[in-house]
mmCIF file of C-alpha atoms in Angstrom:
data_model
loop_
_atom_site.group_PDB
_atom_site.id
_atom_site.type_symbol
_atom_site.label_atom_id
_atom_site.label_comp_id
_atom_site.label_asym_id
_atom_site.label_seq_id
_atom_site.Cartn_x
_atom_site.Cartn_y
_atom_site.Cartn_z
ATOM 1 C CA MET A 1 0.000 0.000 0.000
ATOM 2 C CA ARG A 2 1.430 3.395 -0.934
ATOM 3 C CA GLN A 3 1.575 6.242 1.558
ATOM 4 C CA SER A 4 -0.408 9.331 0.559
ATOM 5 C CA MET A 5 -1.241 12.654 2.094
ATOM 6 C CA THR A 6 -3.177 15.795 1.214
ATOM 7 C CA ALA A 7 -2.218 19.130 2.740
ATOM 8 C CA VAL A 8 -4.377 22.237 2.413
ATOM 9 C CA LEU A 9 -1.789 24.998 2.210
ATOM 10 C CA GLU A 10 -4.219 27.875 1.665
ATOM 11 C CA ARG A 11 -7.806 27.692 2.750
ATOM 12 C CA ASP A 12 -9.928 30.347 1.037
ATOM 13 C CA THR A 13 -7.292 32.995 1.678
ATOM 14 C CA GLU A 14 -7.691 36.364 -0.037
ATOM 15 C CA PHE A 15 -4.662 37.759 -1.838
ATOM 16 C CA GLN A 16 -4.323 41.153 -3.486
ATOM 17 C CA LYS A 17 -0.611 40.856 -4.118
ATOM 18 C CA ASP A 18 2.031 38.279 -4.962
ATOM 19 C CA PHE A 19 2.621 35.540 -2.390
ATOM 20 C CA GLU A 20 4.330 32.243 -1.662
ATOM 21 C CA THR A 21 2.790 29.306 0.180
ATOM 22 C CA GLU A 22 4.323 28.083 3.432
ATOM 23 C CA PRO A 23 7.160 25.547 2.971
ATOM 24 C CA TYR A 24 5.994 21.938 2.974
ATOM 25 C CA GLU A 25 8.360 19.050 3.628
ATOM 26 C CA VAL A 26 7.892 16.032 1.337
ATOM 27 C CA ALA A 27 11.086 14.038 1.674
ATOM 28 C CA TRP A 28 9.100 10.809 1.909
ATOM 29 C CA ALA A 29 7.136 11.380 -1.305
ATOM 30 C CA GLY A 30 7.917 10.279 -4.841
ATOM 31 C CA GLU A 31 5.303 12.353 -6.594
ATOM 32 C CA ALA A 32 3.178 15.404 -5.972
ATOM 33 C CA ARG A 33 0.278 17.227 -7.573
ATOM 34 C CA TRP A 34 -0.942 20.750 -7.007
ATOM 35 C CA PHE A 35 -4.613 21.686 -7.034
ATOM 36 C CA VAL A 36 -5.240 25.427 -7.106
ATOM 37 C CA GLN A 37 -8.782 26.712 -6.969
ATOM 38 C CA HIS A 38 -9.902 30.318 -7.151
ATOM 39 C CA VAL A 39 -13.039 30.166 -5.037
ATOM 40 C CA GLY A 40 -13.614 33.910 -5.043
ATOM 41 C CA GLY A 41 -12.349 37.255 -6.241
ATOM 42 C CA ASP A 42 -12.210 38.647 -9.739
ATOM 43 C CA GLY A 43 -8.479 38.351 -10.316
ATOM 44 C CA THR A 44 -6.184 35.829 -11.915
ATOM 45 C CA ALA A 45 -2.863 34.473 -10.722
ATOM 46 C CA ARG A 46 0.117 32.737 -12.284
ATOM 47 C CA TYR A 47 1.687 29.932 -10.226
ATOM 48 C CA VAL A 48 5.126 28.341 -10.426
ATOM 49 C CA THR A 49 6.319 25.313 -8.398
ATOM 50 C CA GLN A 50 9.383 26.008 -6.298
ATOM 51 C CA VAL A 51 11.843 23.662 -4.596
ATOM 52 C CA SER A 52 14.318 24.161 -1.789
ATOM 53 C CA PRO A 53 17.178 22.278 -0.145
ATOM 54 C CA ASP A 54 16.338 23.614 3.317
ATOM 55 C CA GLY A 55 12.886 25.204 3.397
ATOM 56 C CA ILE A 56 14.499 28.642 3.474
ATOM 57 C CA THR A 57 16.129 29.221 0.086
ATOM 58 C CA TRP A 58 14.022 28.663 -3.030
ATOM 59 C CA CYS A 59 14.238 28.363 -6.812
ATOM 60 C CA ASP A 60 11.746 27.493 -9.543
ATOM 61 C CA LEU A 61 11.419 23.775 -10.295
ATOM 62 C CA ASP A 62 10.768 24.046 -14.013
ATOM 63 C CA GLY A 63 9.624 27.596 -14.747
ATOM 64 C CA ASP A 64 6.248 26.379 -15.995
ATOM 65 C CA GLU A 65 3.467 28.855 -15.244
ATOM 66 C CA HIS A 66 -0.063 27.754 -14.461
ATOM 67 C CA VAL A 67 -2.818 30.335 -14.678
ATOM 68 C CA ALA A 68 -5.914 30.251 -12.483
ATOM 69 C CA ALA A 69 -8.902 32.422 -13.335
ATOM 70 C CA PRO A 70 -11.988 33.151 -11.195
ATOM 71 C CA GLY A 71 -13.903 29.941 -10.457
ATOM 72 C CA ALA A 72 -11.270 27.699 -12.024
ATOM 73 C CA LEU A 73 -9.617 24.618 -10.602
ATOM 74 C CA VAL A 74 -6.143 24.132 -12.072
ATOM 75 C CA SER A 75 -3.897 21.126 -11.461
ATOM 76 C CA TRP A 76 -0.406 20.044 -12.427
ATOM 77 C CA PRO A 77 2.132 17.464 -11.252
ATOM 78 C CA ALA A 78 5.535 17.991 -9.712
ATOM 79 C CA SER A 79 8.271 15.413 -9.859
ATOM 80 C CA GLY A 80 12.001 15.242 -9.330
ATOM 81 C CA PHE A 81 11.655 17.678 -6.458
ATOM 82 C CA GLY A 82 13.931 17.911 -3.455
ATOM 83 C CA HIS A 83 12.625 17.665 0.075
ATOM 84 C CA TRP A 84 10.588 20.868 0.092
ATOM 85 C CA LEU A 85 7.814 22.273 -2.087
ATOM 86 C CA ARG A 86 5.958 25.558 -2.290
ATOM 87 C CA LEU A 87 4.213 27.727 -4.858
ATOM 88 C CA ARG A 88 4.991 31.288 -5.780
ATOM 89 C CA ALA A 89 2.129 33.281 -7.209
ATOM 90 C CA VAL A 90 1.900 36.483 -9.233
ATOM 91 C CA VAL A 91 -1.524 37.960 -8.549
ATOM 92 C CA GLU A 92 -3.468 40.434 -10.657
ATOM 93 C CA GLY A 93 -6.561 41.771 -8.926
ATOM 94 C CA THR A 94 -8.087 39.910 -6.012
ATOM 95 C CA ALA A 95 -8.100 36.137 -5.656
ATOM 96 C CA VAL A 96 -9.579 33.947 -2.914
ATOM 97 C CA VAL A 97 -7.442 30.852 -3.096
ATOM 98 C CA ARG A 98 -7.696 27.214 -2.006
ATOM 99 C CA ILE A 99 -4.531 25.189 -2.542
ATOM 100 C CA HIS A 100 -4.223 21.433 -2.041
ATOM 101 C CA LEU A 101 -0.931 19.594 -2.262
ATOM 102 C CA ALA A 102 -1.448 15.857 -2.831
ATOM 103 C CA VAL A 103 1.658 13.720 -2.305
ATOM 104 C CA LYS A 104 2.353 9.994 -2.576
ATOM 105 C CA ALA A 105 5.285 7.782 -1.723
ATOM 106 C CA MET B 1 6.290 -15.854 36.253
ATOM 107 C CA THR B 2 3.145 -13.717 36.357
ATOM 108 C CA THR B 3 1.205 -12.257 33.464
ATOM 109 C CA SER B 4 2.572 -8.819 34.294
ATOM 110 C CA ASP B 5 6.122 -10.192 34.264
ATOM 111 C CA VAL B 6 5.539 -11.571 30.763
ATOM 112 C CA ARG B 7 4.035 -8.298 29.616
ATOM 113 C CA ALA B 8 6.947 -6.298 31.049
ATOM 114 C CA ALA B 9 9.432 -8.621 29.361
ATOM 115 C CA LEU B 10 7.672 -8.277 26.004
ATOM 116 C CA LEU B 11 7.566 -4.492 26.273
ATOM 117 C CA SER B 12 11.192 -4.196 27.286
ATOM 118 C CA ALA B 13 12.301 -6.509 24.468
ATOM 119 C CA ASP B 14 10.536 -4.427 21.809
ATOM 120 C CA PRO B 15 12.729 -1.476 20.784
ATOM 121 C CA ARG B 16 9.658 0.415 19.550
ATOM 122 C CA LEU B 17 7.897 0.196 22.910
ATOM 123 C CA SER B 18 10.687 -0.102 25.441
ATOM 124 C CA LYS B 19 11.185 3.649 25.512
ATOM 125 C CA PHE B 20 7.597 4.051 26.779
ATOM 126 C CA SER B 21 5.819 3.094 30.000
ATOM 127 C CA PRO B 22 2.303 2.309 28.800
ATOM 128 C CA LEU B 23 -0.696 1.625 30.967
ATOM 129 C CA LYS B 24 -2.257 -1.793 30.510
ATOM 130 C CA ARG B 25 -4.131 -1.114 27.255
ATOM 131 C CA ILE B 26 -2.431 0.643 24.344
ATOM 132 C CA LEU B 27 -4.999 2.568 22.299
ATOM 133 C CA ALA B 28 -2.572 4.058 19.805
ATOM 134 C CA PHE B 29 1.085 3.723 18.935
ATOM 135 C CA ASP B 30 1.970 6.339 16.355
ATOM 136 C CA ASP B 31 5.379 5.977 14.789
ATOM 137 C CA PHE B 32 5.607 8.645 12.124
ATOM 138 C CA ASP B 33 7.846 6.526 9.944
ATOM 139 C CA SER B 34 4.606 4.887 8.840
ATOM 140 C CA GLY B 35 2.371 7.908 8.221
ATOM 141 C CA THR B 36 0.525 10.499 10.230
ATOM 142 C CA HIS B 37 -1.637 8.000 12.178
ATOM 143 C CA GLY B 38 -4.648 10.272 12.415
ATOM 144 C CA TRP B 39 -2.814 13.362 13.630
ATOM 145 C CA CYS B 40 -4.335 15.996 11.368
ATOM 146 C CA GLU B 41 -4.877 19.709 11.136
ATOM 147 C CA LEU B 42 -7.482 21.235 13.439
ATOM 148 C CA LEU B 43 -10.080 23.447 11.776
ATOM 149 C CA GLY B 44 -12.888 25.454 13.341
ATOM 150 C CA ASN B 45 -16.522 24.733 12.478
ATOM 151 C CA TYR B 46 -18.339 25.968 9.359
ATOM 152 C CA ASN B 47 -21.874 26.207 8.049
ATOM 153 C CA GLY B 48 -23.935 23.723 6.061
ATOM 154 C CA ARG B 49 -22.677 25.032 2.720
ATOM 155 C CA GLY B 50 -18.994 24.384 3.366
ATOM 156 C CA ASP B 51 -18.480 28.121 3.488
ATOM 157 C CA LEU B 52 -15.075 28.426 5.122
ATOM 158 C CA SER B 53 -15.570 32.144 5.682
ATOM 159 C CA THR B 54 -17.837 31.066 8.557
ATOM 160 C CA VAL B 55 -14.855 29.527 10.368
ATOM 161 C CA ASP B 56 -13.622 31.660 13.242
ATOM 162 C CA ALA B 57 -10.638 33.765 12.163
ATOM 163 C CA HIS B 58 -8.450 32.385 14.953
ATOM 164 C CA MET B 59 -9.282 28.761 14.025
ATOM 165 C CA ARG B 60 -8.923 28.673 10.244
ATOM 166 C CA ASP B 61 -5.165 28.495 9.728
ATOM 167 C CA PHE B 62 -3.632 25.949 12.096
ATOM 168 C CA ARG B 63 -1.498 24.500 9.256
ATOM 169 C CA PRO B 64 -1.257 20.873 8.120
ATOM 170 C CA PRO B 65 1.233 18.687 9.984
ATOM 171 C CA GLN B 66 4.176 17.408 7.958
ATOM 172 C CA LEU B 67 6.192 14.219 7.906
ATOM 173 C CA SER B 68 9.651 15.630 8.411
ATOM 174 C CA ALA B 69 13.092 14.091 8.101
ATOM 175 C CA CYS B 70 14.283 17.088 10.143
ATOM 176 C CA ASN B 71 16.124 18.558 7.163
ATOM 177 C CA PHE B 72 18.256 21.637 7.861
ATOM 178 C CA PHE B 73 20.406 24.032 5.866
ATOM 179 C CA ASP B 74 23.634 23.231 7.692
ATOM 180 C CA ILE B 75 23.787 19.439 8.052
ATOM 181 C CA GLY B 76 21.055 18.158 5.743
ATOM 182 C CA THR B 77 18.924 15.359 7.152
ATOM 183 C CA HIS B 78 18.978 15.049 10.927
ATOM 184 C CA GLY B 79 16.436 12.235 11.168
ATOM 185 C CA ALA B 80 14.201 11.312 14.079
ATOM 186 C CA LEU B 81 14.809 9.442 17.328
ATOM 187 C CA SER B 82 13.731 6.217 15.673
ATOM 188 C CA GLY B 83 13.903 5.939 11.926
ATOM 189 C CA THR B 84 13.865 8.863 9.541
ATOM 190 C CA TYR B 85 10.610 10.752 10.031
ATOM 191 C CA ALA B 86 8.939 12.788 12.730
ATOM 192 C CA LEU B 87 5.621 14.588 12.724
ATOM 193 C CA LYS B 88 6.323 18.311 12.451
ATOM 194 C CA LEU B 89 4.055 21.212 13.343
ATOM 195 C CA ALA B 90 5.185 24.489 11.810
ATOM 196 C CA THR B 91 3.751 27.946 12.426
ATOM 197 C CA ARG B 92 3.738 30.780 9.989
ATOM 198 C CA PRO B 93 6.349 33.477 10.657
ATOM 199 C CA TYR B 94 3.709 35.689 12.254
ATOM 200 C CA LYS B 95 3.633 36.640 15.921
ATOM 201 C CA GLY B 96 0.951 34.652 17.715
ATOM 202 C CA HIS B 97 0.403 32.149 14.919
ATOM 203 C CA THR B 98 -0.297 28.608 16.118
ATOM 204 C CA ALA B 99 -0.002 25.233 14.411
ATOM 205 C CA VAL B 100 -2.107 22.378 15.769
ATOM 206 C CA ALA B 101 -2.310 18.625 15.210
ATOM 207 C CA ILE B 102 -5.267 16.782 16.691
ATOM 208 C CA ARG B 103 -6.027 13.065 17.191
ATOM 209 C CA ARG B 104 -9.659 12.048 17.593
ATOM 210 C CA LEU B 105 -10.770 9.031 19.614
ATOM 211 C CA THR B 106 -13.653 8.168 21.894
ATOM 212 C CA MET B 107 -13.714 6.561 25.329
ATOM 213 C CA SER B 108 -14.858 2.974 25.848
ATOM 214 C CA GLY B 109 -14.412 3.385 29.575
ATOM 215 C CA ARG B 110 -13.403 5.849 32.260
ATOM 216 C CA GLY B 111 -10.223 6.082 34.236
ATOM 217 C CA LEU B 112 -6.559 6.822 33.659
ATOM 218 C CA VAL B 113 -5.421 7.965 30.219
ATOM 219 C CA GLN B 114 -1.746 8.435 29.470
ATOM 220 C CA LEU B 115 -0.073 10.131 26.543
ATOM 221 C CA GLU B 116 3.638 9.641 25.972
ATOM 222 C CA THR B 117 5.851 11.154 23.326
ATOM 223 C CA TYR B 118 9.395 12.064 22.401
ATOM 224 C CA PHE B 119 9.486 15.663 21.225
ATOM 225 C CA ALA B 120 11.825 18.467 20.215
ATOM 226 C CA PHE B 121 11.106 22.171 19.764
ATOM 227 C CA LYS B 122 12.933 24.582 17.463
ATOM 228 C CA SER B 123 12.766 27.970 15.814
ATOM 229 C CA GLU B 124 13.544 28.303 12.137
ATOM 230 C CA ALA B 125 17.093 29.231 11.259
ATOM 231 C CA THR B 126 17.732 32.756 9.987
ATOM 232 C CA LEU B 127 20.159 33.123 7.082
ATOM 233 C CA GLY B 128 21.780 36.425 6.189
ATOM 234 C CA GLY B 129 21.152 39.843 7.641
ATOM 235 C CA GLY B 130 23.351 42.017 9.801
ATOM 236 C CA PRO B 131 24.899 41.748 13.267
ATOM 237 C CA GLU B 132 21.671 42.988 14.829
ATOM 238 C CA LEU B 133 20.360 39.438 14.308
ATOM 239 C CA ASP B 134 22.848 38.129 16.866
ATOM 240 C CA THR B 135 20.628 39.565 19.594
ATOM 241 C CA PHE B 136 17.038 38.634 20.353
ATOM 242 C CA GLY B 137 15.039 38.818 23.570
ATOM 243 C CA ASP B 138 17.283 37.781 26.433
ATOM 244 C CA VAL B 139 20.008 36.350 24.208
ATOM 245 C CA GLN B 140 23.212 37.801 22.824
ATOM 246 C CA TRP B 141 25.038 35.234 20.718
ATOM 247 C CA ASP B 142 28.210 34.216 22.572
ATOM 248 C CA GLY B 143 29.255 31.071 20.776
ATOM 249 C CA ASN B 144 27.008 28.914 22.936
ATOM 250 C CA THR B 145 23.609 30.521 23.435
ATOM 251 C CA HIS B 146 21.774 31.396 20.231
ATOM 252 C CA PRO B 147 19.127 34.071 19.625
ATOM 253 C CA SER B 148 16.804 31.564 17.937
ATOM 254 C CA GLU B 149 16.048 30.050 21.341
ATOM 255 C CA ALA B 150 14.394 33.323 22.378
ATOM 256 C CA GLN B 151 12.380 33.261 19.145
ATOM 257 C CA PHE B 152 10.506 30.165 20.324
ATOM 258 C CA GLY B 153 7.209 30.871 22.083
ATOM 259 C CA ALA B 154 5.377 27.881 23.516
ATOM 260 C CA PHE B 155 4.151 24.379 22.860
ATOM 261 C CA THR B 156 1.064 22.747 24.312
ATOM 262 C CA VAL B 157 -0.285 19.270 24.872
ATOM 263 C CA ALA B 158 -3.983 19.108 25.600
ATOM 264 C CA THR B 159 -7.175 17.109 25.451
ATOM 265 C CA ASP B 160 -10.747 17.820 24.480
ATOM 266 C CA LEU B 161 -12.943 15.531 26.551
ATOM 267 C CA CYS B 162 -16.685 15.113 26.858
ATOM 268 C CA GLY B 163 -19.032 12.591 28.401
ATOM 269 C CA ASP B 164 -21.257 11.965 31.366
ATOM 270 C CA GLY B 165 -24.263 13.653 29.783
ATOM 271 C CA GLY B 166 -22.420 16.201 27.692
ATOM 272 C CA LEU B 167 -20.008 17.579 30.268
ATOM 273 C CA ARG B 168 -17.067 18.940 28.259
ATOM 274 C CA TYR B 169 -13.649 19.940 29.567
ATOM 275 C CA HIS B 170 -10.002 20.214 28.589
ATOM 276 C CA THR B 171 -6.897 19.173 30.398
ATOM 277 C CA VAL B 172 -3.994 21.303 29.211
ATOM 278 C CA ALA B 173 -0.250 21.592 29.812
ATOM 279 C CA ARG B 174 1.790 24.296 28.064
ATOM 280 C CA TYR B 175 5.511 24.875 28.120
ATOM 281 C CA GLN B 176 6.008 28.608 27.841
ATOM 282 C CA ASN B 177 9.580 29.191 26.720
ATOM 283 C CA THR B 178 9.208 32.955 26.390
ATOM 284 C CA ASP B 179 6.552 35.518 27.186
ATOM 285 C CA LEU B 180 5.054 37.706 24.486
ATOM 286 C CA ASP B 181 7.989 40.114 24.928
ATOM 287 C CA ASN B 182 10.391 37.271 24.063
ATOM 288 C CA ARG B 183 11.812 37.032 27.575
ATOM 289 C CA PHE B 184 12.551 33.561 28.918
ATOM 290 C CA THR B 185 10.025 32.175 31.361
ATOM 291 C CA ARG B 186 10.633 28.431 30.830
ATOM 292 C CA GLN B 187 7.531 27.676 32.830
ATOM 293 C CA TRP B 188 4.761 25.096 32.610
ATOM 294 C CA VAL B 189 1.345 26.758 32.641
ATOM 295 C CA ALA B 190 -2.303 25.728 32.421
ATOM 296 C CA PRO B 191 -5.422 27.759 31.587
ATOM 297 C CA THR B 192 -8.018 28.601 34.220
ATOM 298 C CA VAL B 193 -10.843 29.031 31.702
ATOM 299 C CA PRO B 194 -12.402 26.750 29.093
ATOM 300 C CA GLU B 195 -11.467 27.247 25.460
ATOM 301 C CA PRO B 196 -13.629 29.731 23.487
ATOM 302 C CA THR B 197 -15.969 27.880 21.130
ATOM 303 C CA PRO B 198 -17.449 28.568 17.687
ATOM 304 C CA ARG B 199 -20.913 28.638 19.249
ATOM 305 C CA GLU B 200 -19.887 31.516 21.520
ATOM 306 C CA HIS B 201 -18.879 33.412 18.378
ATOM 307 C CA PHE B 202 -22.088 32.335 16.609
ATOM 308 C CA GLU B 203 -24.078 33.719 19.542
ATOM 309 C CA GLY B 204 -22.110 36.963 19.453
ATOM 310 C CA LYS B 205 -20.326 36.456 22.784
ATOM 311 C CA VAL B 206 -16.729 36.138 21.581
ATOM 312 C CA LYS B 207 -14.906 37.176 18.438
ATOM 313 C CA LEU B 208 -11.207 36.481 18.383
ATOM 314 C CA GLU B 209 -8.794 37.799 15.813
ATOM 315 C CA TYR B 210 -6.406 35.854 13.604
ATOM 316 C CA ALA B 211 -3.469 34.492 15.643
ATOM 317 C CA ALA B 212 -5.295 34.894 18.953
ATOM 318 C CA ASP B 213 -4.393 32.190 21.475
ATOM 319 C CA PHE B 214 -7.212 29.736 20.796
ATOM 320 C CA THR B 215 -6.729 27.714 23.996
ATOM 321 C CA ALA B 216 -7.167 30.741 26.292
ATOM 322 C CA PRO B 217 -6.758 34.157 24.637
ATOM 323 C CA ASN B 218 -6.042 36.226 27.741
ATOM 324 C CA PRO B 219 -2.463 35.732 29.032
ATOM 325 C CA GLU B 220 -3.762 36.389 32.554
ATOM 326 C CA ASP B 221 -5.865 33.220 32.320
ATOM 327 C CA TRP B 222 -2.733 31.042 32.299
ATOM 328 C CA LYS B 223 -1.317 30.022 35.677
ATOM 329 C CA PRO B 224 2.023 28.352 36.401
ATOM 330 C CA PHE B 225 2.372 24.896 37.876
ATOM 331 C CA GLY B 226 5.554 23.185 38.972
ATOM 332 C CA GLU B 227 8.880 24.969 38.968
ATOM 333 C CA PRO B 228 10.535 26.580 35.938
ATOM 334 C CA GLN B 229 12.183 23.916 33.798
ATOM 335 C CA GLU B 230 15.051 24.369 31.408
ATOM 336 C CA LEU B 231 14.800 22.034 28.430
ATOM 337 C CA CYS B 232 17.500 21.090 25.938
ATOM 338 C CA TYR B 233 17.475 23.487 23.005
ATOM 339 C CA ASN B 234 21.132 22.732 22.300
ATOM 340 C CA GLU B 235 22.362 26.123 21.206
ATOM 341 C CA VAL B 236 21.444 26.379 17.519
ATOM 342 C CA PRO B 237 18.178 25.952 15.591
ATOM 343 C CA THR B 238 19.264 22.791 13.797
ATOM 344 C CA LYS B 239 20.225 20.341 16.544
ATOM 345 C CA VAL B 240 17.400 18.027 17.531
ATOM 346 C CA ASN B 241 17.488 16.480 20.998
ATOM 347 C CA TRP B 242 14.508 14.344 21.892
ATOM 348 C CA HIS B 243 12.722 14.881 25.213
ATOM 349 C CA TYR B 244 10.480 12.345 26.916
ATOM 350 C CA LEU B 245 7.002 13.485 27.953
ATOM 351 C CA ARG B 246 4.444 11.432 29.862
ATOM 352 C CA TRP B 247 1.121 12.951 30.812
ATOM 353 C CA LEU B 248 -1.502 11.232 32.919
ATOM 354 C CA VAL B 249 -5.125 12.351 33.255
ATOM 355 C CA ASP B 250 -8.138 10.750 34.885
ATOM 356 C CA THR B 251 -11.372 10.810 32.866
ATOM 357 C CA ASP B 252 -13.300 9.265 35.733
ATOM 358 C CA ALA B 253 -12.410 12.104 38.105
ATOM 359 C CA ARG B 254 -12.118 14.604 35.177
ATOM 360 C CA ARG B 255 -8.740 15.726 36.506
ATOM 361 C CA ASN B 256 -5.113 16.044 35.638
ATOM 362 C CA VAL B 257 -2.860 13.625 37.480
ATOM 363 C CA GLU B 258 0.789 14.274 36.644
ATOM 364 C CA LEU B 259 3.164 15.404 33.939
ATOM 365 C CA GLN B 260 6.633 13.989 33.501
ATOM 366 C CA VAL B 261 9.118 15.749 31.237
ATOM 367 C CA ASN B 262 12.505 14.057 31.185
ATOM 368 C CA ASP B 263 13.504 13.601 34.835
ATOM 369 C CA ARG B 264 10.918 16.037 36.246
ATOM 370 C CA VAL B 265 7.568 14.725 37.521
ATOM 371 C CA MET B 266 5.021 17.425 38.290
ATOM 372 C CA ASP B 267 1.933 16.739 40.356
ATOM 373 C CA MET B 268 -1.025 18.214 38.457
ATOM 374 C CA ARG B 269 -3.828 17.013 40.715
ATOM 375 C CA ASP B 270 -4.448 20.536 41.984
ATOM 376 C CA VAL B 271 -4.335 22.156 38.535
ATOM 377 C CA PRO B 272 -7.954 23.234 37.888
ATOM 378 C CA VAL B 273 -9.899 21.735 34.984
ATOM 379 C CA PRO B 274 -12.766 24.169 34.327
ATOM 380 C CA PRO B 275 -15.674 22.540 32.462
ATOM 381 C CA TYR B 276 -18.038 24.321 30.081
ATOM 382 C CA GLU B 277 -21.166 25.527 31.834
ATOM 383 C CA GLU B 278 -23.454 24.301 29.055
ATOM 384 C CA ARG B 279 -23.870 20.668 28.112
ATOM 385 C CA TYR B 280 -22.793 19.465 24.675
ATOM 386 C CA GLU B 281 -24.557 17.218 22.202
ATOM 387 C CA THR B 282 -22.838 14.981 19.616
ATOM 388 C CA LEU B 283 -19.641 14.803 21.663
ATOM 389 C CA GLU B 284 -20.463 11.878 23.935
ATOM 390 C CA ASN B 285 -17.328 9.993 25.022
ATOM 391 C CA LEU B 286 -15.088 12.440 23.126
ATOM 392 C CA LEU B 287 -11.399 11.673 23.659
ATOM 393 C CA ASN B 288 -9.308 14.105 21.620
ATOM 394 C CA PHE B 289 -5.662 14.980 22.023
ATOM 395 C CA TYR B 290 -3.813 17.858 20.461
ATOM 396 C CA PHE B 291 -0.342 19.290 20.269
ATOM 397 C CA SER B 292 0.198 22.906 19.330
ATOM 398 C CA VAL B 293 3.125 25.233 18.851
ATOM 399 C CA ARG B 294 2.830 29.016 19.027
ATOM 400 C CA THR B 295 5.371 31.579 17.954
ATOM 401 C CA HIS B 296 5.840 34.772 19.950
ATOM 402 C CA SER B 297 8.075 36.240 17.249
ATOM 403 C CA ALA B 298 7.976 36.715 13.489
ATOM 404 C CA VAL B 299 9.914 33.465 13.122
ATOM 405 C CA ARG B 300 8.464 30.048 12.335
ATOM 406 C CA ASN B 301 8.343 27.745 15.355
ATOM 407 C CA PHE B 302 8.464 23.982 15.018
ATOM 408 C CA LEU B 303 7.398 21.110 17.243
ATOM 409 C CA PHE B 304 8.727 17.695 16.226
ATOM 410 C CA LEU B 305 7.192 14.460 17.546
ATOM 411 C CA ASP B 306 9.171 11.277 16.994
ATOM 412 C CA SER B 307 6.323 9.032 18.072
ATOM 413 C CA VAL B 308 3.285 9.082 20.347
ATOM 414 C CA LEU B 309 1.779 6.357 22.495
ATOM 415 C CA ILE B 310 -1.660 6.600 24.126
ATOM 416 C CA SER B 311 -2.651 4.050 26.760
ATOM 417 C CA VAL B 312 -5.428 3.588 29.314
ATOM 418 C CA ASP B 313 -6.167 1.498 32.369
ATOM 419 C CA TRP B 314 -9.583 0.393 31.129
#
């Protein structure tokens, strides 16, 4: 049986400016998938997966941008990451954001 | 050889259990090398439409627990007491923010309940900046003591218990490392009031702000018990030394009994356990445990749990 875990890193949080999610440690996991949902607001945001060796210093994983518009649920996988994951987001307007990180061993 | 002799021999021969002193019936043995074992994020209550804006502001961001290999910038993977992973609670870097992990059971009897764990507490390392960062609170870096120790606020172990016709109460023990001015207190404290509830907010009695102390928001409602206790922080934010904690409560008498932390045993029988005045429905036989960590600085605070064992005498 594989280990799996879902973490809710933002729970209907309103953003009016760029942000990063809190660091999340996933050393045990072999794969991950982001789910980003804009549950409110009229703005859009562009998201990029970031990785870190220590939870403090960050760089983009692959540079791929994922755009979420009002009402949309957007999802993408992350693989080959180190032991930490987070998202950085560039926000235009106002977005109320729900972010799930689903990870599996 | 008696039955208890056989049991003691089996426990002492098992390296997973020999570091604990369980009561006769083990309800849960949570080794975080094999998952989170039901320790999950606490969230306040919400309405029938799943509208999370109806969750109290101070109870909507307690952060998901993480399975951590205790990875740090300076040495890489530290690892846990046993195996690789520990359960980690991490606050946001926001003064007053609290991270909580809760475990939900019910009672099939009444009597002694014991929670044991091996834990470590840490502040997040700070990288860069100027020499002003070598001083924080009571600490000036001198090669041994490190300012990150004064950036750690408090951690708490607590229950949420209900039964006997809806009588609800909490037993709570908090290690307060620093006060809200970041001065060392290193004192065990317990609240003298019950925890504010979503219904009190719903009825317009209480409205707490984000990062309010959800267990008891007024610092004056926390009273010390036992003597101040210095724990092992071990100088820098990236050395993990595991502490033993054993906490005994009595759900028949609805009282604390005692708290052991390393070599210190504190009698908690006289620590008050204030119940809610109103009776609760849908909580019959509730047996919840939670750990929390609260930062008193703008630095993330971490609580690591190597493993947890819950046992009872019924």
